[in-house]
Every structure is written in C-alpha cells, then in structure tokens.
C-alpha cells in the first residue's frame, strides 16, 4: 500500500496489503522484542512465561491466516479458539491495553501503512477486548 493510496483495492486482504509472510514475521518479531524490552509492557510480558519462542511462532502462524493468507495455525492446531486457549492466563484491561499498545508500536516501527494500521488496530481492539477474563 503506497502513501498515495487513500483506499485499498476491493478484495485485497490485509495479508497482501501488509506484504505477506515476511512482513508478518517482522511484525511479530518486533512485537515480542518490544514486549521483552519495554518496561511499559511488563504486565503483558509476565503473562507469557519465561520463553517467548512458542508464542512468537503461534502468533506468526495465526496472523498469517487471520489476515487472509495461509492457514498455518489452523493446519497445525485446528480452530484457534482464542478465548478458550487464553483462559488460563490473567487478561484484564491492563494486559489488553498493553497488548494493543505493543502491537501498535510494532506496526509503527515496521512501517505498516497508516491506513492498514488503523484498520488492524480496530480489529485487534475487538479481539483483545473479547479476550478479557478478569
């Protein structure tokens, strides 16, 4: 998506707009790097346990399919069942807001187009808010 694009082409997936698997991989890597490094994401980081390798891999696979690309996550694990899979973890407003802020910062830093970033942020908010369990 170029800076001159005011609208996306109808039928163009977020997967295509973001730049495919390599762009999603870069986004996920930056997201977890920020979570690990930034004190402002400490509550979010605490929910993830000591090793982020599995979380990085699963989010990468999930986002590829969620954005309209290959269904790597579903092929490996079946339906995401996000809320059920996250129930063992304390997810409140603080964790939701830190997840959203961390993802927005990652999208900014890997230079996701502002219009796509805005669209993704709206979708991420709906999902993250639905994930709250406390």
GROMACS .gro file of C-alpha atoms in nm:
model
  134
    1UNK     CA    1   0.000   0.000   0.000
    2UNK     CA    2   0.167   0.322  -0.105
    3UNK     CA    3   0.137   0.652   0.076
    4UNK     CA    4  -0.077   0.785  -0.209
    5UNK     CA    5  -0.340   0.512  -0.167
    6UNK     CA    6  -0.648   0.653   0.002
    7UNK     CA    7  -0.842   0.329  -0.028
    8UNK     CA    8  -0.747  -0.033  -0.059
    9UNK     CA    9  -0.838  -0.227  -0.370
   10UNK     CA   10  -1.164  -0.415  -0.309
   11UNK     CA   11  -1.092  -0.778  -0.225
   12UNK     CA   12  -0.733  -0.710  -0.124
   13UNK     CA   13  -0.658  -0.889   0.200
   14UNK     CA   14  -0.468  -0.742   0.492
   15UNK     CA   15  -0.217  -1.022   0.427
   16UNK     CA   16  -0.146  -0.880   0.082
   17UNK     CA   17  -0.152  -0.518   0.199
   18UNK     CA   18   0.096  -0.578   0.480
   19UNK     CA   19   0.339  -0.754   0.245
   20UNK     CA   20   0.282  -1.125   0.307
   21UNK     CA   21   0.450  -1.372   0.539
   22UNK     CA   22   0.784  -1.196   0.565
   23UNK     CA   23   0.617  -0.872   0.675
   24UNK     CA   24   0.402  -1.053   0.931
   25UNK     CA   25   0.708  -1.234   1.061
   26UNK     CA   26   0.891  -0.900   1.102
   27UNK     CA   27   0.588  -0.754   1.282
   28UNK     CA   28   0.562  -1.047   1.523
   29UNK     CA   29   0.934  -1.044   1.595
   30UNK     CA   30   0.926  -0.672   1.673
   31UNK     CA   31   0.612  -0.714   1.886
   32UNK     CA   32   0.775  -0.976   2.110
   33UNK     CA   33   1.108  -0.792   2.117
   34UNK     CA   34   0.928  -0.481   2.243
   35UNK     CA   35   0.730  -0.684   2.495
   36UNK     CA   36   1.056  -0.827   2.626
   37UNK     CA   37   1.242  -0.494   2.635
   38UNK     CA   38   0.996  -0.218   2.724
   39UNK     CA   39   0.906  -0.171   3.093
   40UNK     CA   40   0.568  -0.033   2.985
   41UNK     CA   41   0.467  -0.383   2.876
   42UNK     CA   42   0.572  -0.562   3.197
   43UNK     CA   43   0.224  -0.690   3.289
   44UNK     CA   44   0.178  -0.829   2.939
   45UNK     CA   45   0.523  -0.986   2.942
   46UNK     CA   46   0.454  -1.151   3.279
   47UNK     CA   47   0.156  -1.338   3.132
   48UNK     CA   48   0.380  -1.506   2.873
   49UNK     CA   49   0.623  -1.703   3.089
   50UNK     CA   50   0.999  -1.722   3.054
   51UNK     CA   51   1.030  -1.828   2.689
   52UNK     CA   52   0.863  -1.641   2.402
   53UNK     CA   53   0.967  -1.878   2.119
   54UNK     CA   54   0.640  -2.071   2.108
   55UNK     CA   55   0.429  -1.755   2.138
   56UNK     CA   56   0.623  -1.592   1.853
   57UNK     CA   57   0.568  -1.891   1.628
   58UNK     CA   58   0.199  -1.928   1.709
   59UNK     CA   59   0.118  -1.558   1.667
   60UNK     CA   60   0.302  -1.553   1.337
   61UNK     CA   61   0.104  -1.854   1.211
   62UNK     CA   62  -0.222  -1.715   1.347
   63UNK     CA   63  -0.180  -1.368   1.195
   64UNK     CA   64  -0.097  -1.510   0.853
   65UNK     CA   65  -0.437  -1.681   0.841
   66UNK     CA   66  -0.628  -1.411   1.027
   67UNK     CA   67  -0.511  -1.153   0.773
   68UNK     CA   68  -0.622  -1.368   0.480
   69UNK     CA   69  -0.307  -1.564   0.399
   70UNK     CA   70  -0.203  -1.925   0.454
   71UNK     CA   71  -0.382  -2.101   0.739
   72UNK     CA   72  -0.066  -2.224   0.913
   73UNK     CA   73  -0.218  -2.212   1.261
   74UNK     CA   74  -0.539  -2.393   1.168
   75UNK     CA   75  -0.343  -2.661   0.980
   76UNK     CA   76  -0.139  -2.733   1.294
   77UNK     CA   77  -0.390  -2.682   1.576
   78UNK     CA   78  -0.738  -2.658   1.429
   79UNK     CA   79  -0.974  -2.371   1.505
   80UNK     CA   80  -0.792  -2.100   1.705
   81UNK     CA   81  -1.048  -2.093   1.987
   82UNK     CA   82  -0.873  -1.781   2.109
   83UNK     CA   83  -1.076  -1.717   2.421
   84UNK     CA   84  -1.061  -2.078   2.536
   85UNK     CA   85  -0.685  -2.104   2.474
   86UNK     CA   86  -0.622  -1.784   2.669
   87UNK     CA   87  -0.846  -1.862   2.968
   88UNK     CA   88  -0.558  -1.996   3.181
   89UNK     CA   89  -0.395  -1.651   3.163
   90UNK     CA   90  -0.498  -1.340   3.355
   91UNK     CA   91  -0.616  -1.095   3.090
   92UNK     CA   92  -0.765  -0.774   3.219
   93UNK     CA   93  -0.787  -0.421   3.090
   94UNK     CA   94  -0.418  -0.360   3.172
   95UNK     CA   95  -0.299  -0.661   2.974
   96UNK     CA   96  -0.538  -0.580   2.687
   97UNK     CA   97  -0.417  -0.221   2.669
   98UNK     CA   98  -0.052  -0.321   2.687
   99UNK     CA   99  -0.102  -0.579   2.409
  100UNK     CA  100  -0.269  -0.318   2.190
  101UNK     CA  101  -0.002  -0.054   2.261
  102UNK     CA  102   0.279  -0.300   2.199
  103UNK     CA  103   0.126  -0.415   1.869
  104UNK     CA  104   0.065  -0.056   1.760
  105UNK     CA  105   0.425   0.034   1.841
  106UNK     CA  106   0.547  -0.272   1.650
  107UNK     CA  107   0.330  -0.183   1.349
  108UNK     CA  108   0.464   0.172   1.355
  109UNK     CA  109   0.825   0.056   1.381
  110UNK     CA  110   0.799  -0.195   1.095
  111UNK     CA  111   0.620   0.073   0.894
  112UNK     CA  112   0.277  -0.077   0.838
  113UNK     CA  113   0.088   0.173   0.623
  114UNK     CA  114  -0.113   0.410   0.846
  115UNK     CA  115  -0.450   0.319   0.691
  116UNK     CA  116  -0.385  -0.052   0.734
  117UNK     CA  117  -0.252   0.008   1.085
  118UNK     CA  118  -0.575   0.190   1.173
  119UNK     CA  119  -0.785  -0.095   1.030
  120UNK     CA  120  -0.582  -0.359   1.215
  121UNK     CA  121  -0.591  -0.164   1.542
  122UNK     CA  122  -0.972  -0.157   1.528
  123UNK     CA  123  -0.986  -0.534   1.471
  124UNK     CA  124  -0.720  -0.602   1.733
  125UNK     CA  125  -0.916  -0.399   1.987
  126UNK     CA  126  -1.234  -0.601   1.931
  127UNK     CA  127  -1.046  -0.929   1.968
  128UNK     CA  128  -0.834  -0.817   2.265
  129UNK     CA  129  -1.135  -0.680   2.449
  130UNK     CA  130  -1.323  -1.006   2.393
  131UNK     CA  131  -1.025  -1.196   2.539
  132UNK     CA  132  -1.053  -1.027   2.879
  133UNK     CA  133  -1.132  -1.277   3.154
  134UNK     CA  134  -1.094  -1.070   3.470
   0.00000   0.00000   0.00000
